[in-house]
Every structure is written in C-alpha cells, then in structure tokens.
Coordinates of C-alpha atoms in Angstrom, one line a residue:
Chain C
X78 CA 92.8 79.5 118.9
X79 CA 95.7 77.1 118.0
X80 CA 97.0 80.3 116.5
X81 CA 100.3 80.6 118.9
X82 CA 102.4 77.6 117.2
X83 CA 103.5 79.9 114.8
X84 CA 105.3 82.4 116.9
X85 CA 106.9 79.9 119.0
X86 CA 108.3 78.6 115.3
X87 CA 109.3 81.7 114.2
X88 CA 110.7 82.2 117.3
X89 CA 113.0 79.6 117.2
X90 CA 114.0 80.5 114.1
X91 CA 113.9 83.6 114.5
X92 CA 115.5 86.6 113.8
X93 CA 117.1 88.9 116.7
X94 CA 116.6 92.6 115.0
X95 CA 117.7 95.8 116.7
X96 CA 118.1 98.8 115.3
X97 CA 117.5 102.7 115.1
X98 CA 114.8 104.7 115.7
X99 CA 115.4 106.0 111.9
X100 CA 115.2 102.5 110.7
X101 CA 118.4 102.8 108.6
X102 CA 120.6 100.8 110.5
X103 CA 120.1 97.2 110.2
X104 CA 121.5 94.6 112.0
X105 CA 120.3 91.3 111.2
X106 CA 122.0 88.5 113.0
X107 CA 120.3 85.6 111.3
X108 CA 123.1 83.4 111.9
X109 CA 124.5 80.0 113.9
X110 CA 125.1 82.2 116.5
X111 CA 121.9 83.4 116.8
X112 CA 120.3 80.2 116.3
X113 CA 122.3 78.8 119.1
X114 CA 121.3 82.2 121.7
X115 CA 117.7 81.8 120.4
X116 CA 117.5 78.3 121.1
X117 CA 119.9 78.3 124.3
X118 CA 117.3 81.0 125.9
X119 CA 115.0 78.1 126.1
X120 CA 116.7 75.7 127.8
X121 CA 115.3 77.7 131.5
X122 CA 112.1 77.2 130.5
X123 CA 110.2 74.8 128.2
X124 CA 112.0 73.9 125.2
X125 CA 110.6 71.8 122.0
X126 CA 111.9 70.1 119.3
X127 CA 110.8 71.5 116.0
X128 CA 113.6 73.0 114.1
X129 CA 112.6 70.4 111.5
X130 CA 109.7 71.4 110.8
X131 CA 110.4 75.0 109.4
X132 CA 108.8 75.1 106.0
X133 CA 110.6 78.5 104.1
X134 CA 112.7 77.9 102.1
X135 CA 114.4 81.7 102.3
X136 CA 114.2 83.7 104.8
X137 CA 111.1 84.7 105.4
X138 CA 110.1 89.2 106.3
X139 CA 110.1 90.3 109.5
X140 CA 107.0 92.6 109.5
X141 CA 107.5 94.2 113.1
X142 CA 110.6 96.2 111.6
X143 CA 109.7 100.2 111.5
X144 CA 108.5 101.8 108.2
X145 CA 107.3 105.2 107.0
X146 CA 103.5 104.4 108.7
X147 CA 105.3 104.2 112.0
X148 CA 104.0 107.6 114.0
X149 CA 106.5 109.6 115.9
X150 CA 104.9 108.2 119.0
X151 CA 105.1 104.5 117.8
X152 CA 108.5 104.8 116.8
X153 CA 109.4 106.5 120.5
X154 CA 108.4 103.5 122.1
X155 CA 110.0 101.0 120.1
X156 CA 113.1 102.6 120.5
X157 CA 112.8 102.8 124.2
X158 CA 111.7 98.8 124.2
X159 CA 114.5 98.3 121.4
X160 CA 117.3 100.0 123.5
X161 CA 116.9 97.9 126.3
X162 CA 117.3 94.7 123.8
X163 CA 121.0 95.7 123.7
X164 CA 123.9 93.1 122.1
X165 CA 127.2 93.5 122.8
X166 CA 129.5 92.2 119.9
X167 CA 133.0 93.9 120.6
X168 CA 134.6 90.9 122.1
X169 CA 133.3 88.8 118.8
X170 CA 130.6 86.9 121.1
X171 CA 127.4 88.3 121.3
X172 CA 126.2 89.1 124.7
X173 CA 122.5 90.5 125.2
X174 CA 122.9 92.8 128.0
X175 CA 119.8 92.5 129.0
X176 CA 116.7 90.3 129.6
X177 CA 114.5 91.7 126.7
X178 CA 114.9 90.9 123.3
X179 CA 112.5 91.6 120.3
X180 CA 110.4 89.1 118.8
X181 CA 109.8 88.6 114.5
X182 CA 106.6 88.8 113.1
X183 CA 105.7 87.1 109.9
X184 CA 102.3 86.7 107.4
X185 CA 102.6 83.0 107.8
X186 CA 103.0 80.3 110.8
X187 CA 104.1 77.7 108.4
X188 CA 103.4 77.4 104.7
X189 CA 102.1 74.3 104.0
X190 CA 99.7 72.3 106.9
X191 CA 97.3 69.4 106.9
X192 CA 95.5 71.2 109.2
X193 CA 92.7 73.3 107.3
X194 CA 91.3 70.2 105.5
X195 CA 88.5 72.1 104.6
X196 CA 91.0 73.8 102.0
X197 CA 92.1 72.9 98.9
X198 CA 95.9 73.6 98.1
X199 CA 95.4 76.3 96.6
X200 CA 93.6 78.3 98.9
X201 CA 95.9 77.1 101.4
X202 CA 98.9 78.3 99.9
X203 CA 97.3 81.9 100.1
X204 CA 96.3 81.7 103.6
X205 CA 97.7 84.4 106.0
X206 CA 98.0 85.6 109.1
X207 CA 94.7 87.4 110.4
X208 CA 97.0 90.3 111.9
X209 CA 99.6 91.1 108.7
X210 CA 96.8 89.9 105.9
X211 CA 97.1 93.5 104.4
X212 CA 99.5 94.7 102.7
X213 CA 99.5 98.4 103.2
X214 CA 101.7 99.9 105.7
X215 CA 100.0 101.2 108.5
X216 CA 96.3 100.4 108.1
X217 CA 95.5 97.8 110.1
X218 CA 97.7 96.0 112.9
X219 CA 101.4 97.4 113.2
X220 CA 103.1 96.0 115.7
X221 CA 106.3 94.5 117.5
X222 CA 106.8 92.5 120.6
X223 CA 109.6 92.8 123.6
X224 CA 109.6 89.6 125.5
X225 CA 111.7 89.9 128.7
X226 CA 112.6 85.8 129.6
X227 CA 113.4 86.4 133.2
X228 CA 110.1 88.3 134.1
X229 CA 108.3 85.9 132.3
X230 CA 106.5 88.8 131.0
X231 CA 106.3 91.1 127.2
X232 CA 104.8 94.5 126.1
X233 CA 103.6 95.0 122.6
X234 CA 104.0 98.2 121.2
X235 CA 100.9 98.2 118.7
X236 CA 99.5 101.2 116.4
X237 CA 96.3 100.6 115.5
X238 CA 95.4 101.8 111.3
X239 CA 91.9 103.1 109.9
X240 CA 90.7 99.9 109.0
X241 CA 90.2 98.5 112.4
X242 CA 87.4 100.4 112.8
X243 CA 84.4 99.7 115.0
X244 CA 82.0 102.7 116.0
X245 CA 83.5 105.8 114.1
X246 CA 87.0 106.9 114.6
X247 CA 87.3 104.1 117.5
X248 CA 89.0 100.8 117.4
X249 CA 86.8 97.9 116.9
X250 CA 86.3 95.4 120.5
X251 CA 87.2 92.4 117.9
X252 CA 90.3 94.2 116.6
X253 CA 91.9 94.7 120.0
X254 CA 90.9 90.9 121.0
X255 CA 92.6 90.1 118.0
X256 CA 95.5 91.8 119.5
X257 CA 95.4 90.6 123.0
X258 CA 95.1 86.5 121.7
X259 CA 98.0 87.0 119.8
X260 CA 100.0 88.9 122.1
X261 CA 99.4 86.8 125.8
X262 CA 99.5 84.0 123.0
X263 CA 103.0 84.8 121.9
X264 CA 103.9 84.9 125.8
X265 CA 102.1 81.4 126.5
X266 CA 103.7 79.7 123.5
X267 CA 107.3 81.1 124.4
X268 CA 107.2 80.0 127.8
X269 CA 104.9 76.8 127.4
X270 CA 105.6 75.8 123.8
X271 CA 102.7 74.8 121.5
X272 CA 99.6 76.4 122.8
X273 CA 96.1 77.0 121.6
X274 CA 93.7 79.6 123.3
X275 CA 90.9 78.4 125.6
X276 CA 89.8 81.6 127.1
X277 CA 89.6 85.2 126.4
X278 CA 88.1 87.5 128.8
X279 CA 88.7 90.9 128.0
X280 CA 87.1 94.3 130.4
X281 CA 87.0 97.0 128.2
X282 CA 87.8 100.3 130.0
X283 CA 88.2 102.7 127.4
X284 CA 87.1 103.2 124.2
X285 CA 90.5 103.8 121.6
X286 CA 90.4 106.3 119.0
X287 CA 91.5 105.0 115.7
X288 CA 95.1 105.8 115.3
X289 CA 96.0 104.9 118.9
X290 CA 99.5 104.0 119.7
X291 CA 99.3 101.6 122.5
X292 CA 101.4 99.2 125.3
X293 CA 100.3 95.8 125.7
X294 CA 101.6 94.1 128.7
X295 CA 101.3 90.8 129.3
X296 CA 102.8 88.8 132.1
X297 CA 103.0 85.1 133.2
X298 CA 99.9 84.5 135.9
X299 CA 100.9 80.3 136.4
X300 CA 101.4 77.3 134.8
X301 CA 99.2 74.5 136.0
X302 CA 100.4 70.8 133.8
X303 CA 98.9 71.9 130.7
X304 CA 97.3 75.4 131.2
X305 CA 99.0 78.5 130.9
X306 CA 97.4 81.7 132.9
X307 CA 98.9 85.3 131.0
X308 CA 97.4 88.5 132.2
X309 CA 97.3 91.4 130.2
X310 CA 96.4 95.4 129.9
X311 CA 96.3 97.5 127.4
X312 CA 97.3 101.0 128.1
X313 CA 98.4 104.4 126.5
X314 CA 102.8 104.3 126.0
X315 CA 102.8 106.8 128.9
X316 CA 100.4 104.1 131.0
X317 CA 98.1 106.4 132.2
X318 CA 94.9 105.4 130.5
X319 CA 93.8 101.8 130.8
X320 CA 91.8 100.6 127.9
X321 CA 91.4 97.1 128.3
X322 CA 91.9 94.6 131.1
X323 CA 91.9 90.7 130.4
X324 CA 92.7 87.4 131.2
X325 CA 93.6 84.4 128.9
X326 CA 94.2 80.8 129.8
X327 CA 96.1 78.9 127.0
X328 CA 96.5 74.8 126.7
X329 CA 99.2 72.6 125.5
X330 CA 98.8 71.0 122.7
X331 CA 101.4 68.5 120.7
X332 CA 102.5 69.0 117.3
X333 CA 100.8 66.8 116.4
X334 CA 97.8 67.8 116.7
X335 CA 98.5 70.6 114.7
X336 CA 99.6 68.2 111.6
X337 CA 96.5 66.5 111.0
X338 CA 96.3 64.2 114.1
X339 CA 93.2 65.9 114.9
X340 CA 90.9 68.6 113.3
Chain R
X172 CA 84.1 98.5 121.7
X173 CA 81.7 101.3 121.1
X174 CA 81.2 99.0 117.8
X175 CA 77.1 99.1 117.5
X176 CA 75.6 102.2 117.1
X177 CA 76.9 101.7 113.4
X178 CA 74.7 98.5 113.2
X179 CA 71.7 100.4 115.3
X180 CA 72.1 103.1 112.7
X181 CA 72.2 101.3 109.8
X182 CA 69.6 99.2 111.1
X183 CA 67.2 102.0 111.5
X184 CA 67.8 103.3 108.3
X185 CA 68.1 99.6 106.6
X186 CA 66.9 98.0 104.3
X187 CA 64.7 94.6 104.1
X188 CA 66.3 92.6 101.0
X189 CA 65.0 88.7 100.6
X190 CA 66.1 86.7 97.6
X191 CA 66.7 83.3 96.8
X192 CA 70.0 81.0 97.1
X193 CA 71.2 82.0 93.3
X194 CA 70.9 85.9 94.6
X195 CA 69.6 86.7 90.9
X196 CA 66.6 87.9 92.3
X197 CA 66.6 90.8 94.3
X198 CA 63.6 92.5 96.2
X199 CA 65.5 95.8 97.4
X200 CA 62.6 97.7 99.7
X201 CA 64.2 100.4 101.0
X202 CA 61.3 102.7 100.9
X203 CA 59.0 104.8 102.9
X204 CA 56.8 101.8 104.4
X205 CA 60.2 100.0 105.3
X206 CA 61.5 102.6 107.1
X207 CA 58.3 103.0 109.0
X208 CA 58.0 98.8 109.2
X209 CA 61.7 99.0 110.9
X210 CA 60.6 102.1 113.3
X211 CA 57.4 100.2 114.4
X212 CA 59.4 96.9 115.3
X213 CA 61.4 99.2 118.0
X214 CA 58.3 100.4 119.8
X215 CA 58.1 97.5 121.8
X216 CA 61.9 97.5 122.9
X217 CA 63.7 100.7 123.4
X218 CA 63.6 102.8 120.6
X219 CA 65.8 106.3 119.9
X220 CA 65.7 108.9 117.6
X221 CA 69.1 109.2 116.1
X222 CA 67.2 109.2 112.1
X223 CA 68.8 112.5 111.2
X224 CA 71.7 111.1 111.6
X225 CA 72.4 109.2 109.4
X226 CA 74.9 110.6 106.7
X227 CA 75.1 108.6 103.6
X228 CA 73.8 111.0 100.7
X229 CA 73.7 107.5 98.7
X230 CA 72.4 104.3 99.1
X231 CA 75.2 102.2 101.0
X232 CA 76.1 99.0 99.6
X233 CA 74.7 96.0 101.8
X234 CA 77.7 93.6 102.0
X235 CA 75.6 90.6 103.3
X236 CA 74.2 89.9 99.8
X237 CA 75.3 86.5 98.4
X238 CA 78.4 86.9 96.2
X239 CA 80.5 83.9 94.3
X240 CA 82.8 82.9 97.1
X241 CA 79.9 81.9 99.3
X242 CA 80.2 78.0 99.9
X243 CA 76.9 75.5 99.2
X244 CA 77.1 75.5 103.0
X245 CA 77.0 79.0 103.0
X246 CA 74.4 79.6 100.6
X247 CA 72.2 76.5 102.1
X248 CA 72.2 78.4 105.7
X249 CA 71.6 81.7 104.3
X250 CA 68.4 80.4 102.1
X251 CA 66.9 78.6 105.4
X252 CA 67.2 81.8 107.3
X253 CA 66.2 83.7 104.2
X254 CA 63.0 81.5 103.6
X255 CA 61.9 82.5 107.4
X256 CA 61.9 86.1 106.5
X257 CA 59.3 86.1 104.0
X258 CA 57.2 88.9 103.4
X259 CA 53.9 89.0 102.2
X260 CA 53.0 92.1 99.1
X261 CA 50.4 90.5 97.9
X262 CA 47.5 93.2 99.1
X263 CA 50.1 96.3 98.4
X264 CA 50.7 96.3 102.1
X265 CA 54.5 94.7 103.2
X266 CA 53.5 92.4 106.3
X267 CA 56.6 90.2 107.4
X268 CA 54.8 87.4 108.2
X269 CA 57.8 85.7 110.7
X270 CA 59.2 86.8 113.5
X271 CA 63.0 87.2 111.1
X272 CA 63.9 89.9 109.1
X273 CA 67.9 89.9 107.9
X274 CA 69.7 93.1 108.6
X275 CA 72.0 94.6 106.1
X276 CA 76.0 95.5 106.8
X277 CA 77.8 98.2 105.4
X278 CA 81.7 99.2 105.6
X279 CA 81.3 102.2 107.5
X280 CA 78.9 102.7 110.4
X281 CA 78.6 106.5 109.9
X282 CA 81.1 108.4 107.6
X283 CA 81.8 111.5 109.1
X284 CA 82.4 111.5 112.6
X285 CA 83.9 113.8 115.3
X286 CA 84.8 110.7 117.8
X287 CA 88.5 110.0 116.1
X288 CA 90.0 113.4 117.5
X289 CA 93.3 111.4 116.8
X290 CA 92.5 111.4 112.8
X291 CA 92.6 113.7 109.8
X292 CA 89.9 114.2 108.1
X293 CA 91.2 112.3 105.7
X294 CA 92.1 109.3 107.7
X295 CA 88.5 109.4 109.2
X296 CA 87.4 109.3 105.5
X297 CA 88.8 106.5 104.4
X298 CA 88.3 104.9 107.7
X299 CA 86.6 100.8 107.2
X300 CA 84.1 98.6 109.4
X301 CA 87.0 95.8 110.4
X302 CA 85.1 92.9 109.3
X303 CA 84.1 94.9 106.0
X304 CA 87.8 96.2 105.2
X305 CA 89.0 93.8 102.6
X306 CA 87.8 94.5 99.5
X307 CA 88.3 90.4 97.8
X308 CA 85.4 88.4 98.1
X309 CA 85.4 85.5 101.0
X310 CA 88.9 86.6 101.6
X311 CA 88.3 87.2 105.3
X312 CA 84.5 87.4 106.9
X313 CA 81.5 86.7 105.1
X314 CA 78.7 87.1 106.9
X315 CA 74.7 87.5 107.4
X316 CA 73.0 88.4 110.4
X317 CA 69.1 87.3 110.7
X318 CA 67.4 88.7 113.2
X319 CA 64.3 87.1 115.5
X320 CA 62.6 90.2 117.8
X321 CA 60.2 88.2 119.2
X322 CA 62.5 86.2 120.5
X323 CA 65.1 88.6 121.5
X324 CA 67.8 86.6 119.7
X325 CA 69.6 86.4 116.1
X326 CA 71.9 83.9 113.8
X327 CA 74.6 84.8 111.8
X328 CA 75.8 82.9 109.0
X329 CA 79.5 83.1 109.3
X330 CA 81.9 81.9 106.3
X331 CA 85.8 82.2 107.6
X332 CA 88.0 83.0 104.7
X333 CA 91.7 82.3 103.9
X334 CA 93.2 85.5 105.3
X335 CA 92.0 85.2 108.9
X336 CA 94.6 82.4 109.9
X337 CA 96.1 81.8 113.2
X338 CA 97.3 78.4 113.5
X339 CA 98.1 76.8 109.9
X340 CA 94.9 76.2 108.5
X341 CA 93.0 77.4 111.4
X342 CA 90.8 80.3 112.1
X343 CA 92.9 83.0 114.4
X344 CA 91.1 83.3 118.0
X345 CA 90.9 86.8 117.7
X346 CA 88.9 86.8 114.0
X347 CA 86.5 84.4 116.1
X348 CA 86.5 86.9 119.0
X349 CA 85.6 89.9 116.7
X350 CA 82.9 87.9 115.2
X351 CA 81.6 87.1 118.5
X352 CA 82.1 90.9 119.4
X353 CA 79.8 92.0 116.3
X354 CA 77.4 89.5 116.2
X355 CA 76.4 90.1 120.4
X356 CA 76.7 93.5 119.5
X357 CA 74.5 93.8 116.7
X358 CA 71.5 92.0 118.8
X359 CA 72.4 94.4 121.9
X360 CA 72.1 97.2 120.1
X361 CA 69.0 96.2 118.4
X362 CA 67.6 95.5 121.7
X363 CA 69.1 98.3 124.0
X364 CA 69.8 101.0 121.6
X365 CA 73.8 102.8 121.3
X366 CA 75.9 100.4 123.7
X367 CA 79.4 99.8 123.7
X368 CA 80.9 96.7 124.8
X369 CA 82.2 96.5 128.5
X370 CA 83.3 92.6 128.6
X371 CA 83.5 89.5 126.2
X372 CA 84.4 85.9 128.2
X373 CA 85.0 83.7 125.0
X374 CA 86.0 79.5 125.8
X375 CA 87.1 78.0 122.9
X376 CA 86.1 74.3 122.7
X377 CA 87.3 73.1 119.1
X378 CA 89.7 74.5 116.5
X379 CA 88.0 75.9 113.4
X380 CA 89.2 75.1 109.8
X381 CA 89.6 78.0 107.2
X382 CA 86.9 77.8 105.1
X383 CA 84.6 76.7 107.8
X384 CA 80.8 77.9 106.9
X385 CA 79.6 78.4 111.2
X386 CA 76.5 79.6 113.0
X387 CA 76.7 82.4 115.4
X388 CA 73.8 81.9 117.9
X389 CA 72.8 84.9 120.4
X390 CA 70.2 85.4 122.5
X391 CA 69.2 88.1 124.8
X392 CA 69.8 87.3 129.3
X393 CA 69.1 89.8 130.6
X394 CA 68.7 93.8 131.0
X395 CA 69.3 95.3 134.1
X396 CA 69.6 99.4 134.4
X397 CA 71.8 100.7 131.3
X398 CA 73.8 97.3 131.3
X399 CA 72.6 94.5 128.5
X400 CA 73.8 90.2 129.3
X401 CA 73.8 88.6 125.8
X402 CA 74.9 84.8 125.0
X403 CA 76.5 83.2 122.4
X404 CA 77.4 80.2 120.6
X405 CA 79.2 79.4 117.6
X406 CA 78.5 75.8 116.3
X407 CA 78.8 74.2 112.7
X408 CA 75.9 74.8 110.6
X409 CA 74.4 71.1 111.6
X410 CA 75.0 72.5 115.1
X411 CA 76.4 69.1 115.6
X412 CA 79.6 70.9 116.8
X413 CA 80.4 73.1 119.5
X414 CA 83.5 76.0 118.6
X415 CA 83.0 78.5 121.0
X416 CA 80.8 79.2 124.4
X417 CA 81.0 83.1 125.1
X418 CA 79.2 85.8 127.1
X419 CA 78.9 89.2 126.3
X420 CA 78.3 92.5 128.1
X421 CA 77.4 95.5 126.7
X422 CA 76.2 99.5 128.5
X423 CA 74.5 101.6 127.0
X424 CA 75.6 105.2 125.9
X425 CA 74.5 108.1 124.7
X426 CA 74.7 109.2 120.9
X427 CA 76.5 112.5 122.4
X428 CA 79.0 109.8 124.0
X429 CA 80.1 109.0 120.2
X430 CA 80.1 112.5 118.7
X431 CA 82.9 113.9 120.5
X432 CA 81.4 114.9 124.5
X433 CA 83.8 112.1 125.4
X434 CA 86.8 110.4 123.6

C-alpha cells in the first residue's frame, strides 16, 4: 500500500537503460535529454509535479540492470523486451522507436520521509525497499519492468531466488503478491500518478517452483476519478502456463499525504 | 501458494514453549507427551499422518521466541497471548488448561524436498521460509502465531521491520499480503491438513507505519468438500484501528502433491 509513489519518482527521474544481453554494453542516457523524453512521455497521460522533491543527492543504482545471477532464460527475455525498447541516436536526437521502454528499479522510494513516524531517524535512514532489501544477487526478487505507454499496459520479467520460499522448492503465495502489488502498482502510478493500493485479489493457478523465470503482464482495466483498475497474470516467458490471475484497484492519493499530512 | 504443509509439519512435530515477557525463562517441552498432546488436539478436526516425515535430524530453531528488537508493544501482545496459553505441570501430567497454545516457526518447512525440480540440490539446500530469510533481528517480520482450536481461529503478533518498505516509511502492500498469506495459511492448515492457497482478496483501509507492532486476526468460515473459507483482519494492537479486511481460500492437497507427483 502507498508503496507505488516511489516508482512514479524514480520514474521521472529515471534512467532510460538498454543494453545487451551480455550486460557489457552500457548505455546510460541520464541526461537533459532524457529528463525531457521522460517527462514529455507524460504529458498524454497524467503528469505531476514533483521533480523537487527528489531526495539523492548522486545518482542513485538501477537494480533491474542484468548480473551474473541472471539465468539464461531470464536474460532471453529481457533481451527480447529490451530489443523492442529501441533509441535511435544517429541523427543526434534520440528517438525511441518504439512504444516500450524499460523502467529503473531502486532500494529506496525517497530517502528521507515524515511518513513512518513510528521511526526514529535512524531507523529510517536504513529502511528499504521490501523487494531489493537483500543484497545478494539472485536470491530473492530479480526483476525489470517494460512499460509500453500507448497500450497502457507492462510485463515484468521476474526470476524468483531460494529465499522466497513457501512450501519446499515452491515460491511463497506472499512472495508473488509482493510481486504483483508492485508491478500493477508501477502501472497505476505511471499512468495515474501517486497511488496507493486498495485491493489485491490474486487466483492462484499454479504452484511456481523456486527458481521460476516468469512474465508478469499487467494492463490498464479503467480509470474511474480516483481509482485505477490494472489486471494482471503471471505466466511462464513462453505463456503457456498460467500461475496466477489477479486484479488490483489502486487510489489517488496527493503528495501530500505521503509527507506527513496524514498517517 | 502451497505454503502450509511447512506450518502443518512443523506443527505436528512442534513444540509447546511458554515464557514470560523478559524471555529469560524458557519452558522448552518438546517431548514425548507433547508430541502426543499436539496429535490428540487433531482428532477432533482432520488429522494426517505425515509424522515420518519430518526431516530435521536436529532440533529446529523456533524463530517466534522474543528476541531484543521486539518493541514494548510487541512484547506486551505477545505476554497477553502467552498468559492464555498456560499450562498446568503441577501433578506431572501437561494439561493446557486454555483453549491457546502458540505454535513455533522455523526457516524451512521441510529441508529436503523433491518439489523444486527446477533446483540443485544445493539451491534446495540453502533454500529459506520468506518471512524467515533475513537473518538481522526485527529487520523484516517478526512474528508469533497463537492459536485457539476451540474456536477455530488464531492471532498473530506481527512487528513490521525497516526493510519491508513500500511507500517511504510505510509497510509495502505485498509484505502485508504475505503476512496475510501465512497467517490464513497457518490456521487452514491446522484446521484442514496440507492445503495450498487458491485466492487471497486483501482491501487495504489505512497505511501502516514501519515499525508498526499489528494483530493478525483469522477465523475459520467455512469448509466445504476439499476447499477451506478463512477471514482475516489486521488491526493495531488496541484493535482501535482497522489496516486491512481480507479473505482467504485455501484446497486441500495431498502430501504426494508436494513431493514431486505434480510440479
């Protein structure tokens, strides 16, 4: 809940990342011009005003970049997802080709909130993001998203580690809920601006083997005033096992009430 | 998903441990008129015999004991759930003389396993419960789960530590959702055996602060055929406010379900 601010943030001050399957080539475009695209991909939809309030003071690690936990599989389909997020820069303007480009992913929505005022400082200052809270690659939530603006829709590409488990050598209900509130969150909040979850309601199909390379795809049901409908399944990259099927209904909230305004 | 038979399991082989708000004193009565005590509370619901199981050559650790990071609030809810579970030695004969008994949690449900066909053997191996996989003390969920068979319901005791953030000082939806998840689980399974869960519908009514100390209240609907309706509610520990409204569905399965006669 209230847990989608954060991506719409780092979104808008994001960074547009593509590169190779191998993970050697890096282009990172963290620049005016992308600051400009970023925020000019808004202006279709529902934009909001809170460059401001970006806390870091450096630039702050994109965790949905590939490493060496990355399985051949997971790699396959972020490379398929990361072709299709295409810039062209020959002409010295860049151009995304197409209507998908890939969202960052960071430990922290912003660093320093009135918000938990249960917390002292301290503790605050440590907090992190449920999903990238531990350190090692590859043992809990790996992931990277593809939103595509025009269909209003995204598809996670998420390899789930050992220590998500639930009954032996299966993914744990709670880990993949985890997965699809911050994914159909991540939608909401880039389409509808500050968000925070009001329902989950999640069919499980399938049990998923630890391990698991999976697609989640999540999609714009409506918008009605402040609630936001996504729809979502969870499915093998090859989408011919269906693990999960869900709906989540996400309302508007102001800034404000995420600085203290309210509790 | 699939996430109980752990708790069933470790529940059948469990052990009974009462002790007062310091945790200094510790009754540990794992023993052979325990293990019966536990057997005998299932004859009146559904009981299996999955005892040979179990295949810890050691005593697990129970993580549910009370550690340093528990808060006052924490420690407060724990000892008035505690108190209820008294037992009574006096005549050399263990008699619980409430309805509540506490149930232990471990960081594995069972530790070798043939369901993670997708694993090594050493993945599986160092495979960890979600909610148990982070080794620092009230760094994510500390919890305790007290259990009422009479009346088909239990409380957890819920303490929400830094490192499950969503929104900036706020508990992430999803570490809510896998609370929800266990907790339903926990009582299904005690009630109906090995289930797996088949649907969670979670509203969420009120933001919850990092470092909130929360009941998780569930209670038994309804059992029809191989399908058991649980509810839940997640309030503060004055219950004076409302975080979460959820319903959970869980089926039952059979123990050959987990160990490899289907993925």
């Amino acid at each position: 809940m209230l847990g989608h601010i954060a991506r719409r943030l780092g979104l808008l001050h994001g960074q547009q990342i593509c590169h190779g399957l191998n993970g050697t080539k890096l282009t990172q475009l963290l620049s005016k011009e992308t600051h400009r695209h970023l925020q000019s991909s808004f202006k279709t939809i529902s934009p909001i005003s809170t460059m401001s309030l970006w806390p870091f003071s450096s630039q702050p690690r994109d965790f949905s970049q590939p490493n060496s936990s990355w399985s051949p599989e997971m790699c396959k389909a972020y490379d398929h997802y990361n072709a299709l997020c295409d810039t062209d820069t020959e002409n010295g303007e860049e151009q995304n080709k197409g209507s998908w480009r890939k969202l960052p992913s960071y430990n922290r929505s912003i660093k320093y909130a009135t918000g938990g005022i249960h917390l002292s400082k301290l503790i605050q200052a440590k907090a992190r993001l449920f999903t990238r809270n531990v350190r090692e690659q590859g043992a809990t939530f790996e992931y990277v998203v593809f939103v595509n603006k025009e269909e209003k829709s995204c598809v996670c590409v998420f390899q789930a580690g050992r220590l998500l488990e639930g009954a032996p050598g299966h993914v744990h209900g709670g880990a993949i809920a985890t997965m699809i509130d911050t994914i159909t969150g991540t939608l909401a909040g880039y389409l509808s601006g500050p968000i925070m979850t009001a329902n989950l309601n999640i069919d499980y199909r399938s049990p998923m083997p630890l391990g698991s390379v999976v697609l989640i795809h999540c999609a714009l049901d409506r918008i009605e005033g402040r609630k936001t409908y996504i729809t979502c399944k969870v499915t093998s990259t090859d989408e011919s096992k269906l693990y999960t099927e869900s709906t989540a209904l996400f309302v508007s909230i102001s800034v404000g009430h995420l600085f203290g305004s309210r509790n």
